[in-house]
Each structure stands twice: as C-alpha cells, then as structure tokens.
Amino acid sequence: MPLDDSPKVIAYTRIVDLSHSIHPGIPLWDGDPAVDVDTIAQIDSDGYYLRRFAMGEHSGTHMNAPKSFFADGAGIDSYPAKSLVVPAAVIDIQAQAATNPNYCLTKQDIFIWEQKYRTLPAGSVVLLYTGWQYKWNDPGAFLNRDDEGHYHFPGFSREATQFLLEERSIAGVGTDTHGVDPGKDKTYPTNRLVLATHGIVLENLTHLDQLPPTGTTLAIGILRLQNGSGSPVSVLALVP
C-alpha cells in the first residue's frame, strides 16, 4: 500500500497540557529511582543557570516501550514521529472508580460509550479518565498501597484491552493513574497486549477532565533514549 503523503490538517481551538510537572515530590512506584535535581551553575557565579536532573524512565507522565516488558522488545527511540500524533477518545469511569478503586474498564463500558458517541475510530488512543489525577499531590492516596504493599487504582481489564485491539484496532491506551493495568494486577496484561503491537501506553496523565469524549488529537513528545524502556513525555492535546 502506498504511503499517504497528502497534507494533514488538525483543526483545534485550544491546547491542553496533559503532563504533570516534574519535581522530587511526585508519586513514585515502589523501587523506582528518586527524582533528583542538582544545581550545577548559578548566574551570579557562572553567568548562566543550569541544573542536572535524574529520574526513572517510568516516572512522572510517561510512555512505556515494548522493551519494558519484552526482553527483545523495541526501545522508546524506535517510535517514528508520525506515530506520536494520534487521535484520542476519552472514556470516563470516575463514578465507578469513586466507589471501587480496583475498578476495571469492561467491554460493556465501551459499548455504552459507543452508543452515546460513536464507534471508537481505528488508530486512536483510548484515554481512561478515572479521576485519579486529583490525587497526584498526595502520593499516598495516588498509589493507594495497602499494608501488604499492594496498589489499588483502576485500569483497563484484559478483556476490554483485547477487544479494543482486535475489534477496534486502536493505536494505544492511556490513563491518569500510575498504570493502565489496575494497581492490584501484577501480570500487567494491558501493557503486554498493547506493547506487543508496538502501541502507545501513556501513564500519569492529567487534565483529562478538559477533553471532550471525541475529536482530540494528541502530540506526544518523547525523549529518544536509546533502547529506553520508556520515557517521560510531554503530551499536548489539540482540542477542537
């Protein structure tokens, strides 16, 4: 099939930043490296201001790469630029997550959403709006670990993810929690299923409340870390 080199037009009326600011106090997955920021040069003494920072590849608002779950998987630097500008759809499960922190998106949730709006378009990234973005400034509440060290936050079910990939041909998934998989599931089925297709996985998003259910285009800015398992990202939403 020949490449489509025709001009592309994205119509938008506003831009929403879906990324959290990075600082040492952000919520971190257990075992992830701390966010460190050191001042290297000062204007008074050096004539310019410069800092050095270090953080994990999966900290802050970030995108996962196949290499994070597959030994022979591709790194974050393998994603072509054209794959990082994608349409998005937002499914709101705030109500369910408010009463059940372990809630998983179901196929029925998808059907209800499609009855109200439209069939999810192929090639889109499905964003799960759980309301967890409001807990970001309270790491304990955001990660919601119990006494046994298990996390409790909502995510995509395996069944829903398989349906989205096989029946809707989506480009990827994203969420405002620390993982597209529900916190208590340590097998990471959604990550594995999506990344096996070299798809997009976005975690720790914010401002999903400012997006309409359909019509938004995402522009995802990765750090091209060679063979990286993932990367902190700047995600801009172009809203019609």
XYZ file of C-alpha atoms in Angstrom:
240
model
C 0.000 0.000 0.000
C 1.497 3.401 -0.961
C 2.251 5.905 1.769
C -0.306 8.678 2.242
C 1.773 11.823 1.748
C -1.199 14.157 1.378
C -1.182 17.279 3.601
C -2.699 16.770 7.047
C -4.765 19.408 8.840
C -5.537 19.395 12.561
C -8.341 21.786 13.492
C -8.277 22.910 17.108
C -9.496 25.776 19.273
C -7.334 25.201 22.345
C -4.378 23.206 23.603
C -4.415 21.291 26.895
C -1.198 20.096 28.551
C -1.757 16.546 29.847
C 1.598 16.260 31.666
C 2.409 16.764 35.333
C 5.316 18.977 36.380
C 8.402 17.026 37.445
C 9.850 17.541 40.926
C 11.272 15.364 43.731
C 7.898 15.011 45.480
C 5.946 13.267 42.716
C 4.396 9.834 43.356
C 6.838 7.033 42.549
C 6.312 3.317 42.032
C 7.960 1.247 44.753
C 11.581 0.601 43.776
C 11.772 3.369 41.174
C 14.702 5.788 41.496
C 14.099 9.096 43.211
C 13.767 12.285 41.216
C 16.987 14.213 41.868
C 17.604 17.801 40.812
C 21.002 19.464 41.398
C 22.059 22.996 40.579
C 25.257 22.922 38.505
C 25.695 26.596 37.618
C 24.417 29.901 39.009
C 24.009 33.188 37.189
C 25.930 35.111 39.858
C 28.991 32.867 39.771
C 28.893 31.288 36.319
C 26.982 33.708 34.170
C 24.157 31.243 33.485
C 21.783 28.932 35.351
C 21.887 25.140 34.821
C 20.509 22.124 36.628
C 21.104 18.396 36.294
C 18.224 16.017 36.873
C 17.822 12.247 37.143
C 14.674 10.146 37.223
C 13.319 6.775 36.207
C 12.121 6.115 32.671
C 8.652 5.332 34.057
C 8.258 8.258 36.453
C 6.038 11.300 36.061
C 3.847 11.468 32.972
C 5.489 8.868 30.766
C 5.192 6.469 27.846
C 6.165 2.816 28.029
C 8.055 0.967 25.309
C 7.954 -2.758 24.397
C 11.402 -3.186 25.958
C 9.865 -2.633 29.398
C 8.066 -5.993 29.212
C 9.794 -7.988 26.466
C 13.499 -8.888 26.508
C 13.715 -8.498 22.735
C 11.311 -5.555 22.620
C 11.957 -2.263 20.866
C 13.131 0.781 22.781
C 11.326 4.074 23.109
C 13.586 5.522 20.408
C 12.008 3.170 17.850
C 8.686 5.048 17.698
C 8.522 7.050 14.460
C 7.432 10.677 14.764
C 4.270 10.080 12.743
C 3.065 7.515 15.306
C 3.162 10.131 18.069
C 0.487 12.423 16.629
C -2.738 10.474 17.106
C -6.482 10.965 17.612
C -7.796 10.286 21.103
C -11.051 9.224 22.712
C -11.821 9.644 26.415
C -13.855 7.142 28.425
C -14.985 8.468 31.810
C -15.182 5.924 34.655
C -14.956 8.410 37.529
C -18.223 7.241 39.073
C -17.190 3.588 39.120
C -13.682 4.348 40.424
C -15.049 6.552 43.214
C -16.753 3.574 44.835
C -14.332 0.855 43.706
C -10.623 1.762 43.461
C -9.970 -1.597 41.777
C -12.495 -0.996 39.007
C -11.559 -2.313 35.550
C -12.940 -0.961 32.288
C -15.244 -3.562 30.734
C -16.470 -4.285 27.217
C -19.911 -3.183 28.376
C -18.471 0.212 29.372
C -17.110 0.532 25.841
C -20.451 -0.405 24.257
C -22.285 2.157 26.418
C -19.755 4.823 25.420
C -20.124 3.948 21.735
C -23.922 4.078 21.911
C -23.666 7.626 23.256
C -20.936 8.913 20.954
C -19.631 6.809 18.059
C -17.737 3.612 17.333
C -14.184 4.085 18.532
C -12.154 5.008 15.445
C -9.291 2.788 14.389
C -5.873 4.230 15.084
C -6.944 6.194 18.147
C -5.538 6.188 21.666
C -8.194 5.407 24.276
C -7.736 7.515 27.405
C -9.272 6.302 30.659
C -10.395 9.184 32.874
C -10.666 7.796 36.412
C -10.405 10.983 38.461
C -7.105 9.787 39.921
C -5.431 12.927 38.556
C -6.863 14.847 41.521
C -4.879 12.663 43.945
C -1.498 13.447 42.328
C -0.354 15.867 45.019
C -0.960 13.218 47.692
C 1.359 10.321 46.754
C -0.147 8.062 49.418
C -3.656 8.483 48.047
C -2.499 8.320 44.433
C -0.681 4.988 44.808
C -3.151 3.720 47.432
C -0.957 0.952 48.831
C -2.373 -1.345 51.478
C -0.482 -2.802 54.440
C 0.694 -5.716 52.311
C 2.191 -3.402 49.696
C -0.491 -3.905 47.039
C -1.616 -0.913 44.984
C -5.278 -0.120 44.460
C -6.248 2.047 41.492
C -8.463 1.470 38.435
C -7.391 0.441 34.950
C -8.228 -1.473 31.784
C -9.343 -5.099 32.033
C -7.611 -7.709 29.876
C -10.909 -8.438 28.096
C -11.519 -4.769 27.278
C -7.958 -4.321 26.013
C -8.158 -7.376 23.765
C -11.449 -6.102 22.361
C -10.022 -2.633 21.706
C -7.002 -4.068 19.910
C -8.733 -6.829 17.945
C -12.128 -5.283 17.186
C -11.375 -1.548 17.186
C -7.714 -1.559 16.013
C -6.709 1.150 18.470
C -3.217 2.682 18.492
C -2.853 2.578 22.258
C -4.157 3.434 25.692
C -3.572 5.992 28.411
C -4.757 6.872 31.901
C -4.483 9.355 34.769
C -3.308 6.656 37.223
C 0.176 5.197 37.619
C -0.678 2.296 35.343
C -3.030 1.316 32.544
C -3.341 -2.010 34.358
C -5.268 -1.887 37.640
C -2.883 -1.469 40.551
C -3.535 -4.878 42.077
C -2.732 -6.792 38.846
C 0.964 -7.672 38.786
C 0.779 -9.520 35.457
C 0.324 -6.231 33.517
C -1.905 -7.675 30.772
C -2.836 -4.361 29.153
C 0.776 -3.209 28.970
C 1.842 -6.521 27.469
C -1.004 -6.706 24.955
C -0.595 -3.137 23.690
C 3.200 -3.110 23.671
C 3.289 -6.423 21.799
C 1.781 -4.449 18.894
C 4.298 -1.612 19.330
C 1.380 0.503 20.534
C 1.270 3.555 22.761
C 0.950 3.303 26.556
C 0.635 6.597 28.459
C 0.503 6.782 32.259
C 0.160 9.540 34.870
C -1.744 11.882 32.583
C -3.621 14.874 33.931
C -6.307 17.381 32.868
C -8.354 14.657 31.203
C -11.422 16.469 32.534
C -10.726 19.218 29.980
C -11.039 16.903 26.983
C -14.219 16.022 25.076
C -15.056 12.340 24.558
C -14.034 12.528 20.887
C -12.219 14.782 18.454
C -8.964 15.482 20.302
C -5.555 14.930 18.715
C -2.535 14.113 20.887
C 1.010 15.269 20.174
C 3.357 13.120 22.275
C 6.886 14.371 22.858
C 9.241 11.573 23.916
C 12.879 11.649 24.953
C 14.649 9.454 22.403
C 16.547 7.431 24.982
C 18.446 4.789 23.054
C 16.979 1.369 23.904
C 14.915 3.015 26.630
C 12.189 1.049 28.393
C 10.125 4.205 28.342
C 10.419 7.959 28.624
C 8.989 10.922 30.495
C 6.767 12.707 27.977
C 5.115 15.995 27.237
C 1.619 15.272 25.948
C -0.322 18.093 24.324
C -3.992 17.693 23.476
C -5.263 19.687 20.483
C -8.964 20.146 21.267
C -11.465 21.033 18.511
